[in-house]
Amino acid sequence: MSVTPLSPEQLRRICDPAQFKFKTTAELTETDGIFGQPRGVRALDFGIGIRSHGYNIYVLGETGTGRTSVIFNYLRAKTREQETPFDWIYVHNFSIPHQPRAIEFPAGQGAQFKKQMENLVASLRDDLPKSFTTEAYNEEVDDLWNRMEIKQSLLMRELERKARDVGFRVIKAASGLSIAPMVGDEVMTAEHYAALTLDEQDEIDVNQQELEHDLEQMLAAARTAQQQARTQLEELDRRVAQQAISHHVTELRELYNDHAEVLLYLSEVHDDVLENVGEFRPDPNRPDKEPDLSRYGVNMFVDNGKTEGAPVYVEQIPTYNHLMGRIEYEMRDGVMSTHFSNIKPGSLHKANGGYLIMDALDLLRDISAWEALKQSIKGRKIVLQPSNTIDNSGRVLAKTIDPEAIPLDIKIILIGPEDLYYGLFEQEEDFNELFKVKADFGSRMNRDNGHEMAYAKFIAARCNEEKLPHFDPSAVARVVEYGSELSESQTKLTARFRVLADLVRESAFWTIQAGANVVTRQHVQHALDERIGRSNKLEVIIDEQIEEGLLMIAVDGERIGQVNGLSVLDIGDYSFGRPSRITARTYAGSGVMQIEREVDMSDPIHDKGVLIMMGYMGGQYAQEHPLSFGASLTFEQNYAGIGGDSASSAELYALLSALGNIPLKQGIAVTGSINQYGDIQPIGGATEKIEGFFRVCSHAGLTGEQGVVIPRSNVKDLMLHQDVIDAVKAGQFTIWAIENVTEGLEILTGHCVGKRDEDGEYPPDSIHGIVQAKLDLLAKRHDDSDDEEEEEE
């Protein structure tokens, strides 16, 4: 046989624990930055560095790689020395109350200003009412009212004098003052008035009209005196209030004399207090009355006082409200209302001036959030829209507010799958203008000493952070090998750090359960075995069905037109290999019928593989005559459908076996796709497929005649379990790696395939010769049949 079986050393790449110069990972410092992703890191650094508009970042990669936490830590390390962004507060807008004003402060000063305003409000609440209870204030108030009363009294006396001089009196009644003529000490009656002469009546009427006019003037003058007193009292209250608050406001003005927005706000507060000073004056009828000073409060909207450098924020739930902020409402006196202190920040506000990390798929689940984000980036400001406060009937449910927009200076980092990126690029008009940086983080990295040591540091970081037992070199080596198993390559390591972190945690758990202090290789292997045991129920069921003969798989002897193909079943959190019986039957006819394709149980890639197989058949055997045979191919007992072209070589072997009546060894399983020239092409899941067939053979009993044929290009992908390697060492199981169909045929049949001689003929006893002879015979029969039909016509 021309193909040499693989040696045990080729079946797995072992990680030598001796390369690690530490006793446990407790001696290691944690890894800095992102390792194994040079392309992604360069793109990320570029996106961070360039400040031009639209250079936001989309990070591509598979889920489970831990990109979010890795990128967060990387950015935190990069941005600690960057400038810390402003604090933001919202305050009452005294000019337009429904449009609260946003004011920025250097980091930390926002909270300071809030505290200062709280002190000012406390002073207003405590000191101002006291100013209206001093003896000096009360004396001045009394003096004002006394002077007013004296003036009103003098006006009254003058009116009464005039009335007496002409025989009238000013009458005081509940309805007010009036003028009445007198007869002696009594008010003139209507009868007495009627008894007077006309001249006397005219004189009384004229005097009454004049006195009523004087009364109106007197009342107007009295009201003016009262109004003047009130005005003087208001001016007194303003002077008293100004004396009480001016030094507080002056102190704040001096502190913020270079901040125009704050100075304007303080002036408005000062003026509003003086204009509403009556709210602070004690009311004897309501001794428990407290002035409403909420409008002088400060909504500490974004506080960067404790932020080191530029903020890095991860939004786990990127809905509209979480992203853009919200306005909360409250019930007051049976009415829904809100005010500036109910404005709550979103993650855009919290990360403003820094970096916001989000999962792209989660973001796109809320289209309103996605649209609002795009508008914010394009407009370079965050516009907080109030909630809908109108019901279906058009009735206003609550008064709302329209906060001033806050300028936006942020770098958005979306993390998502590759297909989503290209979908957005093609379908979203603004996407390529807003996310100009693509950071491609692969799921694998090269396996070298540097990255193996990086694995060790990653393990150390997890153990330190979560207070887990540390790993010895053998345990680290097993994790490294697991990294190659996940990447399906001896030359690569997985970058799915979330999965690796879970393995670290589970290995530590079983270490503690065993009463040990340090994680060893055995503990890691135990964790892996336990993980498989929690997930391999279907695998066990299928193995049992094969053992019981319910699924018919032969692992010894020879059969014509029958071969064991290999496939991988993926059930989400676990995948495993299993053999499938592939059979072929040939007969007189024209064309190959692949049964799964005929009943729509195969995918396009598999169908393409069948057509390629027929291309090989035509090129190999139909140079002089067209292929004139009928055949059917199928995966026996397959009820779930098939996909991919990795079984195309196995289907070819079954077909050639059936055509040439050549037995195939049933103890040998096959995987590999083919091209039209018979070259064997690489496939996925080589390790799982080998282990799946080995498991079936082990249950049936290893004979030494069993094995698997794989593409040679997949040798570097093998990371086989130790049980398989031990069986290969013992000569109980064999793995061949081939490059073309010829080699596979020789292994499966034990016969020479044969080469064409000078006349273009195959040796008659070779596989190709036997198949060619059968095809020539079928072609002749087909031609003879056509001739007979023509003669009959």
mmCIF file of C-alpha atoms in Angstrom, residues 320-575:
data_model
loop_
_atom_site.group_PDB
_atom_site.id
_atom_site.type_symbol
_atom_site.label_atom_id
_atom_site.label_comp_id
_atom_site.label_asym_id
_atom_site.label_seq_id
_atom_site.Cartn_x
_atom_site.Cartn_y
_atom_site.Cartn_z
ATOM 1 C CA TYR A 320 -34.050 53.785 23.727
ATOM 2 C CA ASN A 321 -34.407 54.873 27.359
ATOM 3 C CA HIS A 322 -31.184 53.205 28.466
ATOM 4 C CA LEU A 323 -29.330 54.840 25.601
ATOM 5 C CA MET A 324 -30.907 58.298 25.342
ATOM 6 C CA GLY A 325 -32.132 58.829 28.897
ATOM 7 C CA ARG A 326 -35.692 59.422 30.058
ATOM 8 C CA ILE A 327 -38.029 61.881 31.751
ATOM 9 C CA GLU A 328 -39.874 60.488 34.750
ATOM 10 C CA TYR A 329 -43.345 61.642 35.801
ATOM 11 C CA GLU A 330 -45.001 61.862 39.177
ATOM 12 C CA MET A 331 -48.516 62.359 40.480
ATOM 13 C CA ARG A 332 -49.156 65.725 42.175
ATOM 14 C CA ASP A 333 -52.614 66.724 43.332
ATOM 15 C CA GLY A 334 -54.123 64.122 41.032
ATOM 16 C CA VAL A 335 -52.242 65.369 37.956
ATOM 17 C CA MET A 336 -49.266 63.781 36.217
ATOM 18 C CA SER A 337 -46.396 66.232 35.944
ATOM 19 C CA THR A 338 -42.630 66.424 35.815
ATOM 20 C CA HIS A 339 -39.785 68.879 36.280
ATOM 21 C CA PHE A 340 -36.101 69.198 35.503
ATOM 22 C CA SER A 341 -34.953 67.061 38.444
ATOM 23 C CA ASN A 342 -36.765 64.082 36.867
ATOM 24 C CA ILE A 343 -34.484 64.060 33.816
ATOM 25 C CA LYS A 344 -32.410 60.861 33.957
ATOM 26 C CA PRO A 345 -29.245 60.248 31.898
ATOM 27 C CA GLY A 346 -28.718 57.478 29.369
ATOM 28 C CA SER A 347 -25.513 55.679 28.494
ATOM 29 C CA LEU A 348 -24.772 58.255 25.770
ATOM 30 C CA HIS A 349 -24.628 60.915 28.479
ATOM 31 C CA LYS A 350 -22.569 58.760 30.836
ATOM 32 C CA ALA A 351 -20.026 57.857 28.155
ATOM 33 C CA ASN A 352 -19.975 61.321 26.563
ATOM 34 C CA GLY A 353 -16.397 62.406 26.038
ATOM 35 C CA GLY A 354 -15.271 58.786 26.028
ATOM 36 C CA TYR A 355 -16.292 55.392 24.672
ATOM 37 C CA LEU A 356 -19.565 53.480 24.609
ATOM 38 C CA ILE A 357 -19.518 49.722 23.940
ATOM 39 C CA MET A 358 -22.690 47.917 22.838
ATOM 40 C CA ASP A 359 -23.752 44.639 21.286
ATOM 41 C CA ALA A 360 -24.974 45.407 17.774
ATOM 42 C CA LEU A 361 -27.666 42.719 17.742
ATOM 43 C CA ASP A 362 -29.103 43.909 21.055
ATOM 44 C CA LEU A 363 -29.123 47.500 19.810
ATOM 45 C CA LEU A 364 -30.948 46.643 16.594
ATOM 46 C CA ARG A 365 -33.701 44.880 18.502
ATOM 47 C CA ASP A 366 -34.933 48.381 19.414
ATOM 48 C CA ILE A 367 -35.158 50.258 16.119
ATOM 49 C CA SER A 368 -36.012 53.513 17.900
ATOM 50 C CA ALA A 369 -32.730 53.256 19.822
ATOM 51 C CA TRP A 370 -30.776 52.590 16.612
ATOM 52 C CA GLU A 371 -32.379 55.543 14.812
ATOM 53 C CA ALA A 372 -31.855 57.842 17.810
ATOM 54 C CA LEU A 373 -28.190 56.810 18.007
ATOM 55 C CA LYS A 374 -27.642 57.611 14.339
ATOM 56 C CA GLN A 375 -29.345 60.991 14.693
ATOM 57 C CA SER A 376 -27.258 61.782 17.768
ATOM 58 C CA ILE A 377 -24.009 60.927 16.004
ATOM 59 C CA LYS A 378 -24.952 62.916 12.911
ATOM 60 C CA GLY A 379 -26.256 65.896 14.874
ATOM 61 C CA ARG A 380 -23.414 65.699 17.431
ATOM 62 C CA LYS A 381 -25.851 66.284 20.259
ATOM 63 C CA ILE A 382 -28.137 64.247 22.508
ATOM 64 C CA VAL A 383 -31.751 65.295 22.203
ATOM 65 C CA LEU A 384 -33.863 63.816 24.981
ATOM 66 C CA GLN A 385 -37.383 63.329 23.690
ATOM 67 C CA PRO A 386 -40.213 63.309 26.258
ATOM 68 C CA SER A 387 -42.390 60.235 26.537
ATOM 69 C CA ASN A 388 -45.743 60.185 24.795
ATOM 70 C CA THR A 389 -48.149 62.025 27.102
ATOM 71 C CA ILE A 390 -51.175 61.975 24.795
ATOM 72 C CA ASP A 391 -53.611 59.066 24.776
ATOM 73 C CA ASN A 392 -55.402 57.639 21.752
ATOM 74 C CA SER A 393 -58.237 60.142 22.077
ATOM 75 C CA GLY A 394 -55.857 63.085 21.906
ATOM 76 C CA ARG A 395 -56.228 63.914 25.593
ATOM 77 C CA VAL A 396 -53.102 65.293 27.256
ATOM 78 C CA LEU A 397 -52.177 62.981 30.120
ATOM 79 C CA ALA A 398 -49.358 65.038 31.585
ATOM 80 C CA LYS A 399 -47.429 68.229 31.116
ATOM 81 C CA THR A 400 -43.939 67.556 29.900
ATOM 82 C CA ILE A 401 -40.646 69.373 29.431
ATOM 83 C CA ASP A 402 -38.180 69.800 26.595
ATOM 84 C CA PRO A 403 -34.645 69.712 28.064
ATOM 85 C CA GLU A 404 -31.826 71.546 26.342
ATOM 86 C CA ALA A 405 -29.743 69.194 24.155
ATOM 87 C CA ILE A 406 -26.259 68.277 25.309
ATOM 88 C CA PRO A 407 -23.338 68.334 22.813
ATOM 89 C CA LEU A 408 -22.095 64.835 21.957
ATOM 90 C CA ASP A 409 -18.431 63.900 21.610
ATOM 91 C CA ILE A 410 -18.181 60.129 21.809
ATOM 92 C CA LYS A 411 -16.690 57.070 20.177
ATOM 93 C CA ILE A 412 -19.242 54.290 19.654
ATOM 94 C CA ILE A 413 -17.980 50.700 19.572
ATOM 95 C CA LEU A 414 -20.465 48.138 18.288
ATOM 96 C CA ILE A 415 -19.662 44.455 18.709
ATOM 97 C CA GLY A 416 -21.398 42.005 16.422
ATOM 98 C CA PRO A 417 -21.138 39.178 13.907
ATOM 99 C CA GLU A 418 -19.577 39.563 10.500
ATOM 100 C CA ASP A 419 -22.774 38.989 8.515
ATOM 101 C CA LEU A 420 -24.553 41.755 10.422
ATOM 102 C CA TYR A 421 -21.758 44.183 9.574
ATOM 103 C CA TYR A 422 -22.006 43.521 5.865
ATOM 104 C CA GLY A 423 -25.802 43.562 6.023
ATOM 105 C CA LEU A 424 -25.753 47.006 7.632
ATOM 106 C CA PHE A 425 -23.099 48.158 5.190
ATOM 107 C CA GLU A 426 -25.282 47.214 2.247
ATOM 108 C CA GLN A 427 -28.711 48.193 3.565
ATOM 109 C CA GLU A 428 -28.188 51.077 5.994
ATOM 110 C CA GLU A 429 -27.552 54.297 4.097
ATOM 111 C CA ASP A 430 -25.726 56.008 6.957
ATOM 112 C CA PHE A 431 -23.835 53.050 8.367
ATOM 113 C CA ASN A 432 -20.638 53.358 6.343
ATOM 114 C CA GLU A 433 -20.517 57.091 7.109
ATOM 115 C CA LEU A 434 -20.954 56.640 10.845
ATOM 116 C CA PHE A 435 -18.908 53.447 11.416
ATOM 117 C CA LYS A 436 -15.844 53.868 9.258
ATOM 118 C CA VAL A 437 -13.554 51.589 11.266
ATOM 119 C CA LYS A 438 -13.857 47.798 10.998
ATOM 120 C CA ALA A 439 -11.938 45.931 13.693
ATOM 121 C CA ASP A 440 -11.840 42.259 12.762
ATOM 122 C CA PHE A 441 -11.212 40.071 15.807
ATOM 123 C CA GLY A 442 -10.786 36.478 14.742
ATOM 124 C CA SER A 443 -11.780 33.446 16.761
ATOM 125 C CA ARG A 444 -8.302 31.907 16.464
ATOM 126 C CA MET A 445 -4.679 32.896 16.935
ATOM 127 C CA ASN A 446 -1.349 31.294 16.108
ATOM 128 C CA ARG A 447 -0.145 28.697 18.573
ATOM 129 C CA ASP A 448 3.367 29.645 19.634
ATOM 130 C CA ASN A 449 5.268 29.968 22.892
ATOM 131 C CA GLY A 450 4.210 33.561 23.330
ATOM 132 C CA HIS A 451 0.526 32.848 23.026
ATOM 133 C CA GLU A 452 0.794 29.739 25.179
ATOM 134 C CA MET A 453 2.310 31.924 27.897
ATOM 135 C CA ALA A 454 -0.474 34.461 27.291
ATOM 136 C CA TYR A 455 -2.928 31.652 28.040
ATOM 137 C CA ALA A 456 -1.122 31.109 31.350
ATOM 138 C CA LYS A 457 -1.424 34.826 32.188
ATOM 139 C CA PHE A 458 -5.078 34.781 31.222
ATOM 140 C CA ILE A 459 -5.622 31.895 33.645
ATOM 141 C CA ALA A 460 -3.727 33.817 36.339
ATOM 142 C CA ALA A 461 -5.965 36.843 35.807
ATOM 143 C CA ARG A 462 -9.127 34.764 36.191
ATOM 144 C CA CYS A 463 -7.810 33.077 39.326
ATOM 145 C CA ASN A 464 -6.782 36.394 40.890
ATOM 146 C CA GLU A 465 -9.989 38.163 39.998
ATOM 147 C CA GLU A 466 -12.317 35.394 41.172
ATOM 148 C CA LYS A 467 -10.191 34.104 44.058
ATOM 149 C CA LEU A 468 -9.790 30.642 42.488
ATOM 150 C CA PRO A 469 -7.068 28.053 43.086
ATOM 151 C CA HIS A 470 -4.126 28.649 40.768
ATOM 152 C CA PHE A 471 -2.975 26.271 38.017
ATOM 153 C CA ASP A 472 0.266 24.344 37.840
ATOM 154 C CA PRO A 473 2.131 24.019 34.484
ATOM 155 C CA SER A 474 0.463 20.705 33.632
ATOM 156 C CA ALA A 475 -2.980 22.235 34.073
ATOM 157 C CA VAL A 476 -2.027 25.230 31.918
ATOM 158 C CA ALA A 477 -0.713 22.834 29.259
ATOM 159 C CA ARG A 478 -4.044 21.003 29.209
ATOM 160 C CA VAL A 479 -5.919 24.292 28.771
ATOM 161 C CA VAL A 480 -3.577 25.167 25.892
ATOM 162 C CA GLU A 481 -4.327 21.834 24.246
ATOM 163 C CA TYR A 482 -8.027 22.458 24.759
ATOM 164 C CA GLY A 483 -7.535 25.760 22.976
ATOM 165 C CA SER A 484 -6.219 23.853 19.970
ATOM 166 C CA GLU A 485 -9.099 21.393 20.214
ATOM 167 C CA LEU A 486 -11.595 24.237 20.019
ATOM 168 C CA SER A 487 -9.760 25.833 17.102
ATOM 169 C CA GLU A 488 -9.556 22.418 15.348
ATOM 170 C CA SER A 489 -5.894 22.945 14.580
ATOM 171 C CA GLN A 490 -2.499 22.008 15.943
ATOM 172 C CA THR A 491 -1.149 25.386 14.815
ATOM 173 C CA LYS A 492 -3.905 27.582 16.250
ATOM 174 C CA LEU A 493 -5.430 28.467 19.590
ATOM 175 C CA THR A 494 -8.976 29.581 20.193
ATOM 176 C CA ALA A 495 -9.736 33.187 21.068
ATOM 177 C CA ARG A 496 -13.058 32.235 22.671
ATOM 178 C CA PHE A 497 -11.969 33.454 26.070
ATOM 179 C CA ARG A 498 -15.407 33.181 27.597
ATOM 180 C CA VAL A 499 -15.307 29.414 27.030
ATOM 181 C CA LEU A 500 -11.777 29.231 28.424
ATOM 182 C CA ALA A 501 -12.804 31.240 31.474
ATOM 183 C CA ASP A 502 -15.611 28.757 32.112
ATOM 184 C CA LEU A 503 -13.105 25.899 31.933
ATOM 185 C CA VAL A 504 -10.895 27.695 34.467
ATOM 186 C CA ARG A 505 -13.834 28.079 36.839
ATOM 187 C CA GLU A 506 -14.997 24.475 36.445
ATOM 188 C CA SER A 507 -11.474 23.079 36.889
ATOM 189 C CA ALA A 508 -11.100 25.138 40.065
ATOM 190 C CA PHE A 509 -14.423 23.784 41.326
ATOM 191 C CA TRP A 510 -13.376 20.157 40.906
ATOM 192 C CA THR A 511 -10.028 20.952 42.487
ATOM 193 C CA ILE A 512 -11.756 22.286 45.586
ATOM 194 C CA GLN A 513 -14.102 19.297 45.594
ATOM 195 C CA ALA A 514 -11.059 17.025 45.609
ATOM 196 C CA GLY A 515 -9.598 18.906 48.575
ATOM 197 C CA ALA A 516 -6.602 20.173 46.593
ATOM 198 C CA ASN A 517 -5.091 23.646 46.604
ATOM 199 C CA VAL A 518 -3.588 23.722 43.103
ATOM 200 C CA VAL A 519 -5.256 22.804 39.821
ATOM 201 C CA THR A 520 -3.473 20.012 37.929
ATOM 202 C CA ARG A 521 -3.913 18.448 34.486
ATOM 203 C CA GLN A 522 -6.134 15.764 35.999
ATOM 204 C CA HIS A 523 -8.499 18.379 37.424
ATOM 205 C CA VAL A 524 -8.784 20.120 34.054
ATOM 206 C CA GLN A 525 -9.435 16.806 32.318
ATOM 207 C CA HIS A 526 -12.028 15.924 34.938
ATOM 208 C CA ALA A 527 -13.782 19.242 34.289
ATOM 209 C CA LEU A 528 -13.824 18.509 30.558
ATOM 210 C CA ASP A 529 -15.131 14.997 31.119
ATOM 211 C CA GLU A 530 -17.865 16.312 33.412
ATOM 212 C CA ARG A 531 -18.808 18.925 30.827
ATOM 213 C CA ILE A 532 -19.166 16.199 28.186
ATOM 214 C CA GLY A 533 -21.190 14.072 30.586
ATOM 215 C CA ARG A 534 -23.671 16.896 31.048
ATOM 216 C CA SER A 535 -24.197 17.322 27.304
ATOM 217 C CA ASN A 536 -23.670 14.014 25.480
ATOM 218 C CA LYS A 537 -27.023 12.359 26.059
ATOM 219 C CA LEU A 538 -27.806 12.185 22.326
ATOM 220 C CA GLU A 539 -24.355 10.805 21.565
ATOM 221 C CA VAL A 540 -24.876 7.996 24.087
ATOM 222 C CA ILE A 541 -28.305 7.218 22.649
ATOM 223 C CA ILE A 542 -26.934 6.940 19.111
ATOM 224 C CA ASP A 543 -24.068 4.711 20.270
ATOM 225 C CA GLU A 544 -26.553 2.468 22.035
ATOM 226 C CA GLN A 545 -28.705 2.269 18.916
ATOM 227 C CA ILE A 546 -25.656 1.218 16.883
ATOM 228 C CA GLU A 547 -24.705 -1.433 19.458
ATOM 229 C CA GLU A 548 -28.259 -2.780 19.493
ATOM 230 C CA GLY A 549 -28.410 -2.877 15.707
ATOM 231 C CA LEU A 550 -31.133 -0.288 15.445
ATOM 232 C CA LEU A 551 -28.750 1.918 13.469
ATOM 233 C CA MET A 552 -26.981 -0.424 11.076
ATOM 234 C CA ILE A 553 -23.251 0.265 11.001
ATOM 235 C CA ALA A 554 -20.800 -2.492 10.078
ATOM 236 C CA VAL A 555 -17.241 -2.178 11.445
ATOM 237 C CA ASP A 556 -15.800 -5.390 10.069
ATOM 238 C CA GLY A 557 -15.973 -7.507 6.920
ATOM 239 C CA GLU A 558 -16.462 -6.318 3.355
ATOM 240 C CA ARG A 559 -19.506 -5.159 1.405
ATOM 241 C CA ILE A 560 -20.103 -4.134 -2.187
ATOM 242 C CA GLY A 561 -21.525 -0.643 -2.723
ATOM 243 C CA GLN A 562 -21.433 0.233 0.954
ATOM 244 C CA VAL A 563 -19.086 2.491 2.937
ATOM 245 C CA ASN A 564 -19.039 4.240 6.287
ATOM 246 C CA GLY A 565 -19.136 7.990 5.874
ATOM 247 C CA LEU A 566 -18.566 10.371 8.772
ATOM 248 C CA SER A 567 -20.480 13.430 9.894
ATOM 249 C CA VAL A 568 -20.637 15.810 12.851
ATOM 250 C CA LEU A 569 -23.803 16.477 14.813
ATOM 251 C CA ASP A 570 -23.916 19.903 16.478
ATOM 252 C CA ILE A 571 -26.540 20.224 19.213
ATOM 253 C CA GLY A 572 -25.647 23.711 20.376
ATOM 254 C CA ASP A 573 -23.389 23.325 23.377
ATOM 255 C CA TYR A 574 -21.906 20.035 22.216
ATOM 256 C CA SER A 575 -20.905 18.390 18.952
#
